[in-house]
C-alpha positions as MATLAB code, in Angstrom:
seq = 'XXXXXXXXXXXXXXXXXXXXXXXXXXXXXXXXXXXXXXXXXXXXXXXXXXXXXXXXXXXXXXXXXXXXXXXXXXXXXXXXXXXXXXXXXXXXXXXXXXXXXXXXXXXXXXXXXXXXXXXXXXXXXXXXXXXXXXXXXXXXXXXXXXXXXXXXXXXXXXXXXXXXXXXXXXXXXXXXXXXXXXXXXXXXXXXXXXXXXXXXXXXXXXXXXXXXXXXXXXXXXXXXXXXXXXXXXXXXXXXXXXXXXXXXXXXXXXXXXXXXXXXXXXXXXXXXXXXXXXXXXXXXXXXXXXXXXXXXXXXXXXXXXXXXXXXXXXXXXXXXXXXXXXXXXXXXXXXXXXXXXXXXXXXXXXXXXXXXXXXXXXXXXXXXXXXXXXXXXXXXXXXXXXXXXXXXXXXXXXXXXXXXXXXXXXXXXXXXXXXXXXXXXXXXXXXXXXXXXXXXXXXXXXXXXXXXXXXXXXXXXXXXXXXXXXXXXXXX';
ca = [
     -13.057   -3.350  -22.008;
     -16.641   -4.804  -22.673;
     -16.848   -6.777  -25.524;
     -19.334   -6.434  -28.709;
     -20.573   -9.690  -27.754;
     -21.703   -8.803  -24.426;
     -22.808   -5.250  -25.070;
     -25.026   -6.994  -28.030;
     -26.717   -9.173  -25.337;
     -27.060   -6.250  -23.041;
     -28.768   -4.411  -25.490;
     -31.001   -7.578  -26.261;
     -32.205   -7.470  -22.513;
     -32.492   -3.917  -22.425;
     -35.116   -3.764  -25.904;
     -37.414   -6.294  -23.094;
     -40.627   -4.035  -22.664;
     -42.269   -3.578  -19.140;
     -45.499   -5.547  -18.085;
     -47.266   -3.189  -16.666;
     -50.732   -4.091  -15.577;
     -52.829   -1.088  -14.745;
     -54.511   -0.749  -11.383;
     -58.571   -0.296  -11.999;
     -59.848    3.246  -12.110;
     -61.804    2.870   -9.110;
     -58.832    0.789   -7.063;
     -58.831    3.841   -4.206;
     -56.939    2.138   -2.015;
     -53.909    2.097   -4.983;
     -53.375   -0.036   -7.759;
     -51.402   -3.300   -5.862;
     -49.879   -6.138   -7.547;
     -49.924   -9.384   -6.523;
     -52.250  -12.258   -5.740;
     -55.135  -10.271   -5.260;
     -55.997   -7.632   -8.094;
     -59.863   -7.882   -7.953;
     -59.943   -7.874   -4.216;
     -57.930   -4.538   -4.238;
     -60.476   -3.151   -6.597;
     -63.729   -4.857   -4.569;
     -62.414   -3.019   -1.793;
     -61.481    0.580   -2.778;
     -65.170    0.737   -4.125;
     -66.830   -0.735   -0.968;
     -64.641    2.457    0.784;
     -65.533    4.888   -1.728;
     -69.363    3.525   -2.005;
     -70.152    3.031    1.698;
     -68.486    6.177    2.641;
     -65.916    4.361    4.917;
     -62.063    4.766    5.260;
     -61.395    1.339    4.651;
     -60.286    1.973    0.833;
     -56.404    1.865    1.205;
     -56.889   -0.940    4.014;
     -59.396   -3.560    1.764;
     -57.127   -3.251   -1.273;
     -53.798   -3.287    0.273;
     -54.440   -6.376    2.499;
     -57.442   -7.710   -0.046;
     -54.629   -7.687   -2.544;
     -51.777   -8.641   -0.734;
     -53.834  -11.875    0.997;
     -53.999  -13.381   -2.308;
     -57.439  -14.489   -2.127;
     -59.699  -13.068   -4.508;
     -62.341  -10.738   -2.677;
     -62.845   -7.814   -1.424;
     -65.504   -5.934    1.129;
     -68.193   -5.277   -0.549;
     -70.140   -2.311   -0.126;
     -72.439   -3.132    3.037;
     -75.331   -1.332    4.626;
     -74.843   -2.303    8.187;
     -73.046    0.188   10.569;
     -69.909   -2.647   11.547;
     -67.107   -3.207    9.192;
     -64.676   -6.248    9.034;
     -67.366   -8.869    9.361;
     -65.744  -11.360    7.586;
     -61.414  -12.294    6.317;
     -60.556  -15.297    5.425;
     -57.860  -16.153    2.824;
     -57.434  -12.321    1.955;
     -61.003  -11.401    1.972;
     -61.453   -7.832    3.072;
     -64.649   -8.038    4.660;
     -67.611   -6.396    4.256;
     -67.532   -2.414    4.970;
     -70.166   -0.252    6.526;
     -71.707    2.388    5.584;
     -72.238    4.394    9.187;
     -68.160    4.827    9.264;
     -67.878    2.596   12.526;
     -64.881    0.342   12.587;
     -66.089   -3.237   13.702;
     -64.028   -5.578   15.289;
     -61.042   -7.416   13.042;
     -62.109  -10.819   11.978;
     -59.783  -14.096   11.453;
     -57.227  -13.703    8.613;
     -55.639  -10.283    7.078;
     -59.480   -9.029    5.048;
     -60.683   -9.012    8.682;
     -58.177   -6.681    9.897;
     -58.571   -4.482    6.678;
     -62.371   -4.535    7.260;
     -61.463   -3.154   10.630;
     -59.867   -0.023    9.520;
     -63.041    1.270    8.405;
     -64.731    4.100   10.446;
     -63.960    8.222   10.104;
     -63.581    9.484    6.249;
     -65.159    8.275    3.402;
     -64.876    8.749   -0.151;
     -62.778    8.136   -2.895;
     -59.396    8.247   -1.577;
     -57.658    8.295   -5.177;
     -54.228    6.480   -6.274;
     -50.885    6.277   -4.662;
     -48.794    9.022   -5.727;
     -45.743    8.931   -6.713;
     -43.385   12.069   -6.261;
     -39.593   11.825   -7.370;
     -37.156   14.745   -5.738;
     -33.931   14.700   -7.243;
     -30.738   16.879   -6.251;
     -27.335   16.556   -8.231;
     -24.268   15.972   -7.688;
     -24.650   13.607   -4.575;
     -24.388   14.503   -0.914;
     -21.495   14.679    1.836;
     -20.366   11.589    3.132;
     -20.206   10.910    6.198;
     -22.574   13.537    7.589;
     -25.717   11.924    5.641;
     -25.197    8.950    6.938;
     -27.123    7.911    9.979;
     -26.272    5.729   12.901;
     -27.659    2.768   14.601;
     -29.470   -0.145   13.565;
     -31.862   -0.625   11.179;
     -35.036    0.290   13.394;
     -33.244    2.293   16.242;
     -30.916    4.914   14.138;
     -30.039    8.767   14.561;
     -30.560   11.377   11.247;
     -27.487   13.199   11.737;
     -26.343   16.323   10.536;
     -27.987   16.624    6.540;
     -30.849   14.346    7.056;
     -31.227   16.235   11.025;
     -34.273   18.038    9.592;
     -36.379   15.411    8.595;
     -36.604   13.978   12.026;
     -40.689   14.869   12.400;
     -41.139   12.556    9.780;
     -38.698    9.891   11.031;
     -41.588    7.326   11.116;
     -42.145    7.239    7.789;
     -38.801    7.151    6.110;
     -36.695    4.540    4.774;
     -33.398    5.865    4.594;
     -31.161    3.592    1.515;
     -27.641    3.190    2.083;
     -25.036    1.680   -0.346;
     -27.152    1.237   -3.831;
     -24.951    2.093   -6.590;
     -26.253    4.020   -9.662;
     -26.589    1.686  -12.940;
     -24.668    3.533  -14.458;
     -22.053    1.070  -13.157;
     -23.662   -2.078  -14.261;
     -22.406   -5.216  -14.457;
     -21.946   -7.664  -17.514;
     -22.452  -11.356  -17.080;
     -19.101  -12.431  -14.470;
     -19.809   -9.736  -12.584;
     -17.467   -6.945  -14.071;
     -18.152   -3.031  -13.498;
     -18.784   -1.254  -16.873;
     -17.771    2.204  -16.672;
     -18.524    4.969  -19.545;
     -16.533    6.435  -21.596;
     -15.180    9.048  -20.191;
     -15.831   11.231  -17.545;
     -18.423   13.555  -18.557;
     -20.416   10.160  -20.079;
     -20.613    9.011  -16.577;
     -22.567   11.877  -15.071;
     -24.864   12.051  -18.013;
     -25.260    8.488  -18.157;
     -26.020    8.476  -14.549;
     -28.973   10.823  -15.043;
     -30.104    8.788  -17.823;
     -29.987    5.664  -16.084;
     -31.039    7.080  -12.602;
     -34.699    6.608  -13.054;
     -34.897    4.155  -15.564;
     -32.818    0.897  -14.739;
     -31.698    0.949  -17.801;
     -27.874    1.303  -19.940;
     -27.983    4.658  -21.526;
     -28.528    4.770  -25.320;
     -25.749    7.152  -26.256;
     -26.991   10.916  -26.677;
     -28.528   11.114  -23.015;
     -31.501    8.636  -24.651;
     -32.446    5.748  -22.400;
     -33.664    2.972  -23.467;
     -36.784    2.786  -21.963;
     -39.363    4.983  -19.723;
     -38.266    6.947  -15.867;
     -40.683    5.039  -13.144;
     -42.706    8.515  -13.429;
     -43.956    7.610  -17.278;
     -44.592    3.885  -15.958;
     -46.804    4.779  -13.361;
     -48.359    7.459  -16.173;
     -51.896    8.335  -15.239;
     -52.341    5.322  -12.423;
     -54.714    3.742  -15.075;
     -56.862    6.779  -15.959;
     -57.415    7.354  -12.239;
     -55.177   10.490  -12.170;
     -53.752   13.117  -14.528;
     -50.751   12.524  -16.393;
     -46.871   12.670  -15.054;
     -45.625   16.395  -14.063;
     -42.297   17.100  -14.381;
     -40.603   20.624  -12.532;
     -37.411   22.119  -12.799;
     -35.984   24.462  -10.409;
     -32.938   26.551  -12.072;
     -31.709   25.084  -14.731;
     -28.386   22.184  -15.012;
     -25.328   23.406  -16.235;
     -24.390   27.016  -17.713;
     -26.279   26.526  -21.210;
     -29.586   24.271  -19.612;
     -28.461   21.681  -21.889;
     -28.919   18.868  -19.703;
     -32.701   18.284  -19.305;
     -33.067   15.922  -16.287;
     -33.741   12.251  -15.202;
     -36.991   11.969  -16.516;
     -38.085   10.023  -19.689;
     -40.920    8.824  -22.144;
     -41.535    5.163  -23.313;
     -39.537    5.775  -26.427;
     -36.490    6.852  -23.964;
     -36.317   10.452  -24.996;
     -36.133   13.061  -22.793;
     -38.980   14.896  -21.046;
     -37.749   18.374  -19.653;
     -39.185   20.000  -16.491;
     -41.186   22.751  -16.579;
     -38.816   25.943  -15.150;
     -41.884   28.587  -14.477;
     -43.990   27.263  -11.594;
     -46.578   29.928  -12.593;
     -47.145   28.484  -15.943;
     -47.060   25.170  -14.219;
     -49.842   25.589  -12.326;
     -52.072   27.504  -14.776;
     -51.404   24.572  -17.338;
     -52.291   21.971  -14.698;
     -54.151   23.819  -12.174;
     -55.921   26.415  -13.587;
     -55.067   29.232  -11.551;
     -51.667   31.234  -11.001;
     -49.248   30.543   -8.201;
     -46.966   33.354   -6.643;
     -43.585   33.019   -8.331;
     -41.012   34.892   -9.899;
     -40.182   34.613  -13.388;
     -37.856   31.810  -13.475;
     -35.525   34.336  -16.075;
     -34.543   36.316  -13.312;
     -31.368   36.437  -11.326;
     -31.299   32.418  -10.196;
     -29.344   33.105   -7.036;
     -32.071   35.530   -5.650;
     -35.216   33.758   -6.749;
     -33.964   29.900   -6.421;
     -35.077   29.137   -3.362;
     -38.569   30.884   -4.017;
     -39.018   29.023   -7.155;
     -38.654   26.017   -5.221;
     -41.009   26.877   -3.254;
     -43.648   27.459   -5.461;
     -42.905   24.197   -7.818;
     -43.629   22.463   -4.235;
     -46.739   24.237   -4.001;
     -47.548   23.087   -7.582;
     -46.779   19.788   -6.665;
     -48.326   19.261   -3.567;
     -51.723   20.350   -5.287;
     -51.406   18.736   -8.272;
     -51.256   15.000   -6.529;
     -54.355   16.116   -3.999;
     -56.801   17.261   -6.666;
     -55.392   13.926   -8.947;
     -54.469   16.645  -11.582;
     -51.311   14.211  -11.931;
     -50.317   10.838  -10.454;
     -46.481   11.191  -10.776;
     -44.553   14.405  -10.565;
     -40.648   14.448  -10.329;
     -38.797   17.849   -9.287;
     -35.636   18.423  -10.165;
     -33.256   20.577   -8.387;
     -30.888   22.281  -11.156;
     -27.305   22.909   -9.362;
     -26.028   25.771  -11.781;
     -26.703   28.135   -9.197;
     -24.823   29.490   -6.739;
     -26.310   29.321   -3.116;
     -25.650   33.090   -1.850;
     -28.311   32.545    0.531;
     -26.551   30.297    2.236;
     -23.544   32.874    2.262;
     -21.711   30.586   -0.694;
     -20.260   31.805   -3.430;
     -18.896   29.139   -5.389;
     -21.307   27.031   -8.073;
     -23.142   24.206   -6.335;
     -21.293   21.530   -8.703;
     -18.087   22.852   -7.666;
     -19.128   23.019   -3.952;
     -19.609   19.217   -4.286;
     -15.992   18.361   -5.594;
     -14.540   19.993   -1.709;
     -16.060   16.916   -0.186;
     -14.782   13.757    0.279;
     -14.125   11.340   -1.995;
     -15.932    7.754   -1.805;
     -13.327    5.741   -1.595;
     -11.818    7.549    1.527;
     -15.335    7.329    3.348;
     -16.811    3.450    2.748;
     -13.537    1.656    2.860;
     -12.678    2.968    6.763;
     -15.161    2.808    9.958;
     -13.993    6.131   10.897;
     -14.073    8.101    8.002;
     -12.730   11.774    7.936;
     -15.342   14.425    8.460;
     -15.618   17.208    5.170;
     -12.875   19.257    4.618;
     -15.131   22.244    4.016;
     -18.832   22.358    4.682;
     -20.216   24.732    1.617;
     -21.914   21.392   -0.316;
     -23.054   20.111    3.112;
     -24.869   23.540    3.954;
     -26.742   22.669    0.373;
     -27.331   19.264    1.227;
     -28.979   20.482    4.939;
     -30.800   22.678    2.741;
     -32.076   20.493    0.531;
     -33.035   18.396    3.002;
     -35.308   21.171    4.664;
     -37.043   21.745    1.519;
     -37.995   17.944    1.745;
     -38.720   18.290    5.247;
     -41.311   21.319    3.951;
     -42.362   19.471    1.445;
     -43.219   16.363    3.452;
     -45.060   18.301    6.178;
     -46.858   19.983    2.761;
     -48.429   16.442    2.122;
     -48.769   15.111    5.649;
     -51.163   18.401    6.700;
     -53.443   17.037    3.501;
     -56.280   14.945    4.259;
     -57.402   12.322    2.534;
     -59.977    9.961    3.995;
     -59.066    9.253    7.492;
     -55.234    9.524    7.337;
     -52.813   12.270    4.936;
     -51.796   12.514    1.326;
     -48.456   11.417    2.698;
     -49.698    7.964    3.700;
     -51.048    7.523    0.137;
     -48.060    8.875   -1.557;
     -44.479    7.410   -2.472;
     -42.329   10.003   -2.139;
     -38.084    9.085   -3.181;
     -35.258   12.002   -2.507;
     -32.354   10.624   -4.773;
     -28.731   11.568   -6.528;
     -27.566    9.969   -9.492;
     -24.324   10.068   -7.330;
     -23.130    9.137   -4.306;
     -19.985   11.563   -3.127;
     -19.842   14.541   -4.357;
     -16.265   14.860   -4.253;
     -15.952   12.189   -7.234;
     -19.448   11.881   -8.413;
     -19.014    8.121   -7.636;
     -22.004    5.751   -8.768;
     -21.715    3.731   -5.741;
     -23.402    4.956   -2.664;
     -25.855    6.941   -3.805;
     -28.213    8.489   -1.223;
     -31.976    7.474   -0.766;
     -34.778    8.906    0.891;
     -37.884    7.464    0.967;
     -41.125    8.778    2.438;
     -44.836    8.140    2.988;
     -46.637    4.962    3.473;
     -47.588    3.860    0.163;
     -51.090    3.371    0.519;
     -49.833    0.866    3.494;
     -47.394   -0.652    1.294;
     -44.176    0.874    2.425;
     -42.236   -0.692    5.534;
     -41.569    2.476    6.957;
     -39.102    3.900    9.876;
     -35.793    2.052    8.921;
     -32.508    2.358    8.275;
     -31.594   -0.085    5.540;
     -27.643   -0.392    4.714;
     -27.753   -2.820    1.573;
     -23.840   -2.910    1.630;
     -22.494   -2.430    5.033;
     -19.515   -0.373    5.832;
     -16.926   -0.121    5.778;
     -16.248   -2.340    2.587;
     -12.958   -4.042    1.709;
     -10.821   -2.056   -0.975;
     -10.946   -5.001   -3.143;
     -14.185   -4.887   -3.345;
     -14.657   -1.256   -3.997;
     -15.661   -2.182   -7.837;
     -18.256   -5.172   -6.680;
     -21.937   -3.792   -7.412;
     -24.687   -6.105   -4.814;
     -27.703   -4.040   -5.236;
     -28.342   -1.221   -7.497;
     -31.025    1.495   -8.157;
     -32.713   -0.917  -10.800;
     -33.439   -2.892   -7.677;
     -35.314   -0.426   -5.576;
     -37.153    1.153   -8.403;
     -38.378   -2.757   -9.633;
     -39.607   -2.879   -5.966;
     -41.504    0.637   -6.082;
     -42.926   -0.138   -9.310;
     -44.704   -3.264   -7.787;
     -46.487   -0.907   -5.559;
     -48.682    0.239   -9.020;
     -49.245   -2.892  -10.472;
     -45.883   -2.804  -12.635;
     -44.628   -6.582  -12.511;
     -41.269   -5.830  -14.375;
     -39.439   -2.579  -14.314;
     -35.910   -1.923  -15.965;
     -32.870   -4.074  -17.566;
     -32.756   -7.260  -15.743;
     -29.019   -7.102  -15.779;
     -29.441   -3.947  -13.329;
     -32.800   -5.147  -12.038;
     -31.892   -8.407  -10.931;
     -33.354   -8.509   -7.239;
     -36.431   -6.163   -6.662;
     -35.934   -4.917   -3.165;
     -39.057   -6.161   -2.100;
     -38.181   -6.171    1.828;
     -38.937   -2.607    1.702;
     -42.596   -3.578    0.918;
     -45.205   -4.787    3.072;
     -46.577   -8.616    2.353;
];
């Protein structure tokens, strides 16, 4: 049992509020901490005012070399004329790419050539499924940049390139007092809400599914006035009354519900209608429709900069008949393995029954759709998808005991060149000895203090959760 003591001190680190420096308006080429704020400012308006692609290049390496210029906008038809110490170099205006000068500004100058224009923020897009996934079928094999998407994650194979798959993060949910001891909720049911709570946050529930602080969606907000505000989509609805209403939540920690009718969605946002059914019809004939049109919603949304950040959430009180199930999808999940059976053993039993793995192959289609949605997008010289963040995550790991440890983690896109893409990363290898089955060595606090570096955001969550930003998933 935790003591009053420590959850007193818990509760002391938790009240801490972000830093969150906002990226400039005009930063096109994403709003980068580090060493080099102006320079990823100078050089995201040298792109957008010489008409040049070099945008995303001159702020992500003007930034990131720490020195404190840019490219400026240049009237010369060669780009990359100068990089020294983390300056960009100046950009041209003709759109050919020059030749990469010493240090990294030079190779950012040299980027610049087809496209022009403002190439907006990086976006941010959260997709969220319940419950977990099917262990082992998600996992892949090999090493970290030479593996094999098997079986649920088989359909995102196009995009293998730019994905970081996460293995072995556990939920904070489970979060550790000082010693190192797990600290589990209440009871059963408190753990899966918590888990929601604390998914997106990095922060100890509040009691009352209340966090106590803001889902990486509100952080990012509007990207600093560059982009409309967060969007958050619902497909279905979570449990038989709705009463659940998601993972995202505001800076005060309440809840922000998704939006369940893409139609109205898109006319708030958007401005014009999208073909949808009414989300009040019968779920399992109009589910996987809805979802398709909330993608649609989304997809336009972060091209036109009507939002920044938009999380969709996949309600499971549905059952998936058009995958020839009849059972609910939550009590699909509880046929498959447990997680104890599947990380303590290198040969770990297949599913007993494959109606939540069928979801889970499902699910991972829609991704698939939604990532070829963003990659046929242009912007500038390269995709929506390259300037885009895009995280596929459970607040679980197994569905057969919705676990906190292992929970499953997609990423996708480039990140405006920030993202260290096509890897397998196992952050606690398997299989893992039974005694230490209850140790937590990285948790979701730690990826999402990583991601949140990517706008700016120099502190992100409770530091007892967030205690080691992944930060090798980044690019320098």
């Amino acid at each position: 049992m935790r003591s009053l003591r420590s959850f007193a001190v818990l509760l002391a680190f938790a009240a801490a509020a972000c830093n969150r420096p906002l990226p400039s308006k005009n930063d096109g080429g994403g709003g980068i901490g580090g060493g080099g704020a102006g320079g990823g400012a100078a050089g995201a308006v040298a792109g957008s005012n010489a008409g040049a692609s070099a945008g995303a290049a001159g702020a992500a390496l003007g930034g990131a070399g720490g020195g404190p210029t840019a490219g400026s906008a240049g009237t010369g038809g060669s780009a990359g004329s100068a990089g020294t110490e983390g300056s960009a170099g100046s950009v041209g205006s003709a759109g050919s790419a020059g030749s990469a000068a010493s240090g990294g500004g030079g190779a950012a100058g040299a980027a610049a050539g087809a496209g022009g224009g403002d190439l907006g923020p990086i976006r941010l897009l959260i997709f969220y499924t319940r419950s977990g996934t099917t262990y082992p079928e998600w996992w892949p094999t090999g090493s970290e940049r030479d593996f094999v998407l098997h079986q649920v994650l088989q359909p995102l194979e196009p995009f293998k390139s730019d994905l970081i798959v996460v293995s072995g993060l556990s939920n904070a949910a489970l979060y550790m007092e000082d010693g190192g001891t797990v600290v589990h909720a209440a009871s059963y049911i408190d753990l899966q809400h918590d888990a929601m709570t604390t998914l997106l946050t990095g922060r100890p529930t509040a009691g009352g599914r209340i966090a106590q602080g803001p889902s990486l969606d509100t952080a990012v907000g509007d990207c600093g006035g560059s982009a409309g505000p967060p969007l958050r989509l619902t497909v279905g609805k979570f449990e038989l009354d709705d009463s659940i209403p998601g993972v995202s939540f505001g800076a005060d920690g309440s809840a922000i519900r998704g939006e369940r009718d893409p139609n109205a969605a898109a006319m708030r946002v958007l401005g014009h209608g999208v073909s949808s059914p009414a989300p009040d019809g019968v779920l399992e004939s109009i589910y996987p429709a809805l979802g398709a049109a909330h993608i649609d919603v989304a997809v336009e949304a972060l091209a036109r900069g009507k939002s920044c950040a938009v999380t969709l959430m996949w309600g499971d009180y549905v059952q998936p008949v058009w995958l020839g199930e009849s059972g609910l999808l939550h009590d699909l999940s509880h046929v498959t393995n447990q997680t104890f059976s599947v990380v303590t053993t290198s040969n770990p039993p297949r599913t007993a029954d494959d109606g939540f793995m069928k979801v889970q192959i499902w699910y991972a289609q829609q991704f698939a759709a939604l990532l070829d949605r963003l990659r046929s997008t242009p912007v500038g010289s390269g995709t929506l998808l390259d300037r885009s963040v895009v995280v596929w995550i459970s607040e679980s790991g197994s569905g057969g005991d919705h676990s906190g440890y292992f929970i499953p983690v997609v990423i996708a896109g480039r990140g405006g060149g920030r993202l260290d893409t096509g890897r397998f990363v196992e952050v606690t290898p398997r299989p893992v000895p039974w005694t230490e089955i209850n140790t937590l060595k990285r948790t979701q606090g730690d990826l999402l203090a990583a991601l949140a570096k990517i706008w700016g955001i120099s502190s992100f969550g409770d530091p007892l959760i967030a205690r080691e930003p992944m930060t090798e998933l980044l690019k320098p």
